Amino acid sequence: MKSRHSFNDGHSHEASNKARAPRGTVLMYVNGGNERRAVPIPYLSHPLFLDLLERAENEYGLSQKGALLLPCSLEELDQILRSIAASHHKHLGYSLRD
């Protein structure tokens, strides 16, 4: 199942730096910059995502330009986003199955 915020257009990180994220999201690249996802801004402060951002800092440093490159696979990022979505919905008092 694809996220409504997903992109998988085959563009490289460098070639797609001018891509626009949907409103309320930021573009994050994975798989060496070959795939991207639009991540909802509220997810950026979740502990699971903060761990991923720390891994990016450790691997790539703080001098990245344009969209952020994350040190994970697309599958791992999607799993993190699903976990955050589930915890967000649970916090709001309803499940993803409602």
N, CA, C and O atoms as a DFTB+ gen file, in Angstrom:
392 C
 N C O
     1  1       0.842      -1.176       0.000
     2  2       0.000       0.000       0.000
     3  2       0.889       1.242       0.000
     4  3       1.797       1.352       0.823
     5  1       0.640       2.154      -0.894
     6  2       1.438       3.375      -0.972
     7  2       0.831       4.474      -0.117
     8  3      -0.389       4.595      -0.001
     9  1       1.697       5.264       0.473
    10  2       1.275       6.423       1.235
    11  2       0.762       7.485       0.273
    12  3       1.223       7.586      -0.864
    13  1      -0.187       8.265       0.739
    14  2      -0.667       9.329      -0.138
    15  2       0.400      10.384      -0.358
    16  3       0.300      11.202      -1.272
    17  1       1.420      10.361       0.486
    18  2       2.522      11.310       0.363
    19  2       3.723      10.685      -0.322
    20  3       4.836      11.195      -0.190
    21  1       3.529       9.603      -1.044
    22  2       4.685       8.899      -1.586
    23  2       5.018       9.358      -2.998
    24  3       4.152       9.773      -3.768
    25  1       6.289       9.270      -3.300
    26  2       6.798       9.543      -4.627
    27  2       7.760       8.416      -4.965
    28  3       8.570       8.021      -4.127
    29  1       7.683       7.913      -6.142
    30  2       8.638       6.908      -6.591
    31  2       8.801       7.107      -8.081
    32  3       8.365       6.280      -8.882
    33  1       9.428       8.203      -8.445
    34  2       9.496       8.566      -9.850
    35  2      10.841       8.273     -10.498
    36  3      11.038       8.573     -11.675
    37  1      11.767       7.692      -9.745
    38  2      13.039       7.312     -10.321
    39  2      14.029       8.446     -10.509
    40  3      15.122       8.210     -11.024
    41  1      13.698       9.658     -10.116
    42  2      14.641      10.766     -10.252
    43  2      15.710      10.673      -9.191
    44  3      15.456      10.209      -8.080
    45  1      16.895      11.108      -9.528
    46  2      17.979      11.101      -8.555
    47  2      17.833      12.274      -7.599
    48  3      17.125      13.242      -7.880
    49  1      18.514      12.170      -6.464
    50  2      18.501      13.217      -5.445
    51  2      18.979      14.537      -6.038
    52  3      18.354      15.577      -5.829
    53  1      20.076      14.497      -6.771
    54  2      20.626      15.725      -7.337
    55  2      19.684      16.335      -8.371
    56  3      19.479      17.549      -8.381
    57  1      19.119      15.518      -9.225
    58  2      18.263      16.029     -10.296
    59  2      16.938      16.549      -9.768
    60  3      16.287      17.359     -10.428
    61  1      16.527      16.098      -8.588
    62  2      15.210      16.449      -8.084
    63  2      15.239      17.487      -6.976
    64  3      14.219      17.705      -6.322
    65  1      16.361      18.127      -6.746
    66  2      16.434      19.096      -5.670
    67  2      15.406      20.203      -5.805
    68  3      15.053      20.827      -4.805
    69  1      14.914      20.468      -7.008
    70  2      13.944      21.526      -7.216
    71  2      12.511      21.025      -7.110
    72  3      11.575      21.804      -7.291
    73  1      12.320      19.743      -6.823
    74  2      10.983      19.179      -6.668
    75  2      10.288      19.852      -5.496
    76  3      10.924      20.217      -4.507
    77  1       9.002      20.007      -5.617
    78  2       8.216      20.627      -4.562
    79  2       7.491      19.560      -3.755
    80  3       6.902      18.633      -4.313
    81  1       7.541      19.702      -2.452
    82  2       6.794      18.814      -1.567
    83  2       5.368      19.329      -1.457
    84  3       5.133      20.536      -1.503
    85  1       4.415      18.412      -1.311
    86  2       3.046      18.859      -1.055
    87  2       2.994      19.717       0.207
    88  3       3.823      19.556       1.102
    89  1       2.041      20.608       0.280
    90  2       1.898      21.491       1.433
    91  2       1.841      20.667       2.717
    92  3       1.133      19.662       2.788
    93  1       2.586      21.095       3.725
    94  2       2.586      20.430       5.019
    95  2       3.537      19.251       5.112
    96  3       3.516      18.500       6.087
    97  1       4.383      19.089       4.080
    98  2       5.337      17.981       4.080
    99  2       6.716      18.487       3.678
   100  3       6.867      19.605       3.187
   101  1       7.720      17.636       3.899
   102  2       9.071      17.894       3.403
   103  2       9.545      16.645       2.673
   104  3       9.208      15.526       3.061
   105  1      10.325      16.838       1.618
   106  2      10.845      15.709       0.866
   107  2      12.052      15.119       1.565
   108  3      12.938      15.843       2.016
   109  1      12.080      13.804       1.650
   110  2      13.194      13.062       2.196
   111  2      13.592      12.011       1.167
   112  3      12.738      11.325       0.605
   113  1      14.886      11.892       0.929
   114  2      15.397      10.925      -0.041
   115  2      16.012       9.735       0.667
   116  3      16.589       9.871       1.746
   117  1      15.886       8.559       0.049
   118  2      16.467       7.316       0.570
   119  2      17.107       6.564      -0.586
   120  3      17.058       7.007      -1.734
   121  1      17.713       5.415      -0.270
   122  2      18.358       4.581      -1.302
   123  2      19.369       5.385      -2.115
   124  3      19.375       5.336      -3.345
   125  1      20.209       6.110      -1.421
   126  2      21.238       6.886      -2.097
   127  2      20.702       8.050      -2.908
   128  3      21.404       8.578      -3.771
   129  1      19.466       8.457      -2.645
   130  2      18.861       9.576      -3.359
   131  2      18.028       9.155      -4.545
   132  3      17.556      10.008      -5.297
   133  1      17.835       7.869      -4.734
   134  2      17.082       7.387      -5.891
   135  2      15.571       7.367      -5.687
   136  3      14.822       7.311      -6.661
   137  1      15.112       7.412      -4.442
   138  2      13.681       7.407      -4.162
   139  2      13.399       8.446      -3.095
   140  3      14.272       8.795      -2.301
   141  1      12.173       8.933      -3.087
   142  2      11.829       9.965      -2.119
   143  2      10.431       9.741      -1.573
   144  3       9.600       9.048      -2.160
   145  1      10.213      10.357      -0.432
   146  2       8.913      10.390       0.210
   147  2       8.676      11.799       0.721
   148  3       9.608      12.490       1.133
   149  1       7.429      12.212       0.690
   150  2       7.027      13.457       1.325
   151  2       6.576      13.101       2.733
   152  3       5.632      12.332       2.915
   153  1       7.246      13.657       3.715
   154  2       6.994      13.333       5.119
   155  2       6.208      14.485       5.752
   156  3       6.628      15.638       5.661
   157  1       5.075      14.185       6.392
   158  2       4.317      15.243       7.068
   159  2       5.176      15.941       8.132
   160  3       5.864      15.278       8.907
   161  1       5.135      17.237       8.164
   162  2       5.964      18.021       9.081
   163  2       5.781      17.610      10.544
   164  3       6.779      17.542      11.263
   165  1       4.564      17.331      11.027
   166  2       4.443      16.921      12.432
   167  2       5.218      15.647      12.776
   168  3       5.571      15.444      13.937
   169  1       5.486      14.793      11.800
   170  2       6.219      13.554      12.049
   171  2       7.687      13.811      12.399
   172  3       8.335      12.958      13.006
   173  1       8.207      14.962      12.028
   174  2       9.634      15.240      12.220
   175  2      10.048      15.278      13.685
   176  3      11.220      15.067      13.997
   177  1       9.121      15.538      14.578
   178  2       9.460      15.604      16.008
   179  2       9.174      14.305      16.743
   180  3       9.383      14.229      17.954
   181  1       8.705      13.288      16.047
   182  2       8.434      11.994      16.679
   183  2       9.766      11.301      16.994
   184  3      10.703      11.385      16.200
   185  1       9.861      10.620      18.139
   186  2      11.124       9.962      18.506
   187  2      11.663       9.003      17.444
   188  3      12.877       8.937      17.252
   189  1      10.810       8.267      16.758
   190  2      11.291       7.357      15.710
   191  2      11.961       8.133      14.579
   192  3      12.992       7.713      14.053
   193  1      11.370       9.261      14.212
   194  2      11.954      10.047      13.130
   195  2      13.190      10.797      13.600
   196  3      14.140      10.976      12.838
   197  1      13.181      11.235      14.852
   198  2      14.372      11.896      15.391
   199  2      15.569      10.963      15.390
   200  3      16.692      11.393      15.128
   201  1      15.339       9.683      15.683
   202  2      16.424       8.696      15.612
   203  2      16.974       8.602      14.195
   204  3      18.186       8.526      13.998
   205  1      16.084       8.607      13.216
   206  2      16.505       8.535      11.819
   207  2      17.276       9.794      11.416
   208  3      18.264       9.704      10.687
   209  1      16.840      10.947      11.877
   210  2      17.559      12.194      11.586
   211  2      18.945      12.187      12.228
   212  3      19.902      12.699      11.646
   213  1      19.054      11.614      13.417
   214  2      20.362      11.511      14.058
   215  2      21.283      10.585      13.258
   216  3      22.473      10.866      13.110
   217  1      20.740       9.496      12.748
   218  2      21.536       8.612      11.895
   219  2      22.013       9.353      10.646
   220  3      23.150       9.171      10.211
   221  1      21.142      10.192      10.068
   222  2      21.523      10.971       8.886
   223  2      22.651      11.940       9.228
   224  3      23.595      12.094       8.454
   225  1      22.555      12.585      10.369
   226  2      23.609      13.505      10.794
   227  2      24.931      12.762      10.966
   228  3      25.976      13.234      10.518
   229  1      24.885      11.604      11.612
   230  2      26.106      10.826      11.837
   231  2      26.721      10.338      10.528
   232  3      27.944      10.296      10.391
   233  1      25.885       9.976       9.582
   234  2      26.391       9.433       8.323
   235  2      26.800      10.506       7.324
   236  3      27.823      10.367       6.654
   237  1      26.014      11.575       7.214
   238  2      26.232      12.573       6.165
   239  2      26.662      13.941       6.672
   240  3      27.075      14.786       5.878
   241  1      26.575      14.178       7.973
   242  2      26.904      15.495       8.507
   243  2      25.735      16.447       8.398
   244  3      24.627      16.057       8.030
   245  1      25.996      17.704       8.723
   246  2      24.943      18.713       8.738
   247  2      24.969      19.639       7.526
   248  3      24.222      20.616       7.487
   249  1      25.802      19.355       6.551
   250  2      25.958      20.285       5.432
   251  2      25.192      19.871       4.176
   252  3      25.536      20.312       3.079
   253  1      24.167      19.040       4.310
   254  2      23.390      18.654       3.134
   255  2      22.651      19.869       2.582
   256  3      22.154      20.706       3.336
   257  1      22.587      19.948       1.278
   258  2      21.855      21.021       0.601
   259  2      20.589      20.434      -0.005
   260  3      20.582      19.281      -0.437
   261  1      19.519      21.221      -0.040
   262  2      18.274      20.748      -0.642
   263  2      17.582      19.724       0.233
   264  3      17.638      19.793       1.461
   265  1      16.932      18.774      -0.414
   266  2      16.198      17.742       0.311
   267  2      17.164      16.859       1.093
   268  3      18.306      16.655       0.680
   269  1      16.703      16.347       2.207
   270  2      17.537      15.561       3.108
   271  2      17.636      14.117       2.651
   272  3      16.633      13.499       2.295
   273  1      18.841      13.587       2.662
   274  2      19.101      12.192       2.339
   275  2      19.155      11.401       3.637
   276  3      19.937      11.719       4.533
   277  1      18.320      10.367       3.737
   278  2      18.260       9.535       4.929
   279  2      18.993       8.222       4.695
   280  3      18.917       7.658       3.604
   281  1      19.706       7.726       5.713
   282  2      20.483       6.498       5.561
   283  2      19.632       5.255       5.840
   284  3      19.866       4.535       6.810
   285  1      18.649       5.019       4.982
   286  2      17.791       3.852       5.157
   287  2      17.191       3.473       3.811
   288  3      17.301       4.205       2.828
   289  1      16.559       2.318       3.797
   290  2      15.861       1.881       2.591
   291  2      14.475       2.517       2.551
   292  3      13.993       3.042       3.555
   293  1      13.855       2.464       1.408
   294  2      12.489       2.954       1.267
   295  2      11.551       2.158       2.174
   296  3      10.642       2.722       2.782
   297  1      11.775       0.858       2.259
   298  2      10.935       0.010       3.102
   299  2      11.046       0.412       4.569
   300  3      10.042       0.458       5.280
   301  1      12.270       0.703       5.023
   302  2      12.454       1.111       6.416
   303  2      11.766       2.451       6.681
   304  3      11.104       2.613       7.706
   305  1      11.917       3.403       5.772
   306  2      11.254       4.694       5.948
   307  2       9.743       4.518       5.970
   308  3       9.064       5.112       6.808
   309  1       9.207       3.708       5.058
   310  2       7.765       3.484       5.045
   311  2       7.283       2.860       6.349
   312  3       6.215       3.220       6.846
   313  1       8.057       1.928       6.911
   314  2       7.680       1.309       8.186
   315  2       7.679       2.345       9.306
   316  3       6.773       2.357      10.139
   317  1       8.676       3.203       9.329
   318  2       8.735       4.267      10.338
   319  2       7.529       5.188      10.191
   320  3       6.901       5.547      11.187
   321  1       7.201       5.573       8.961
   322  2       6.058       6.462       8.730
   323  2       4.745       5.800       9.138
   324  3       3.869       6.460       9.698
   325  1       4.600       4.501       8.864
   326  2       3.386       3.782       9.285
   327  2       3.295       3.736      10.814
   328  3       2.215       3.920      11.377
   329  1       4.411       3.495      11.479
   330  2       4.420       3.456      12.946
   331  2       4.051       4.804      13.536
   332  3       3.289       4.879      14.500
   333  1       4.583       5.853      12.965
   334  2       4.259       7.202      13.445
   335  2       2.783       7.500      13.203
   336  3       2.106       8.039      14.079
   337  1       2.285       7.154      12.029
   338  2       0.867       7.386      11.720
   339  2      -0.021       6.637      12.702
   340  3      -1.009       7.186      13.189
   341  1       0.325       5.386      12.996
   342  2      -0.471       4.590      13.931
   343  2      -0.457       5.209      15.318
   344  3      -1.499       5.284      15.971
   345  1       0.713       5.656      15.782
   346  2       0.781       6.254      17.112
   347  2       0.064       7.598      17.138
   348  3      -0.534       7.961      18.151
   349  1       0.119       8.334      16.043
   350  2      -0.572       9.621      15.957
   351  2      -2.081       9.406      16.023
   352  3      -2.780      10.113      16.750
   353  1      -2.584       8.434      15.266
   354  2      -4.020       8.157      15.275
   355  2      -4.470       7.618      16.627
   356  3      -5.554       7.959      17.100
   357  1      -3.648       6.780      17.253
   358  2      -3.980       6.252      18.574
   359  2      -4.052       7.392      19.581
   360  3      -4.938       7.421      20.435
   361  1      -3.115       8.330      19.476
   362  2      -3.100       9.495      20.369
   363  2      -4.373      10.322      20.206
   364  3      -4.883      10.888      21.173
   365  1      -4.881      10.387      18.971
   366  2      -6.105      11.151      18.718
   367  2      -7.365      10.398      19.113
   368  3      -8.457      10.966      19.094
   369  1      -7.226       9.113      19.474
   370  2      -8.358       8.372      19.978
   371  2      -9.089       7.527      18.955
   372  3     -10.223       7.117      19.203
   373  1      -8.477       7.253      17.809
   374  2      -9.100       6.341      16.850
   375  2      -8.036       5.512      16.192
   376  3      -6.857       5.867      16.210
   377  1      -8.444       4.415      15.613
   378  2      -7.478       3.517      14.984
   379  2      -7.456       3.732      13.484
   380  3      -8.339       4.388      12.931
   381  1      -6.443       3.176      12.822
   382  2      -6.351       3.280      11.375
   383  2      -7.446       2.482      10.693
   384  3      -7.709       2.694       9.509
   385  1      -8.093       1.569      11.408
   386  2      -9.138       0.728      10.822
   387  2     -10.494       1.404      10.856
   388  3     -11.420       0.927      10.200
   389  1     -10.654       2.509      11.602
   390  2     -11.952       3.198      11.686
   391  2     -12.337       3.817      10.370
   392  3     -13.397       4.434      10.265
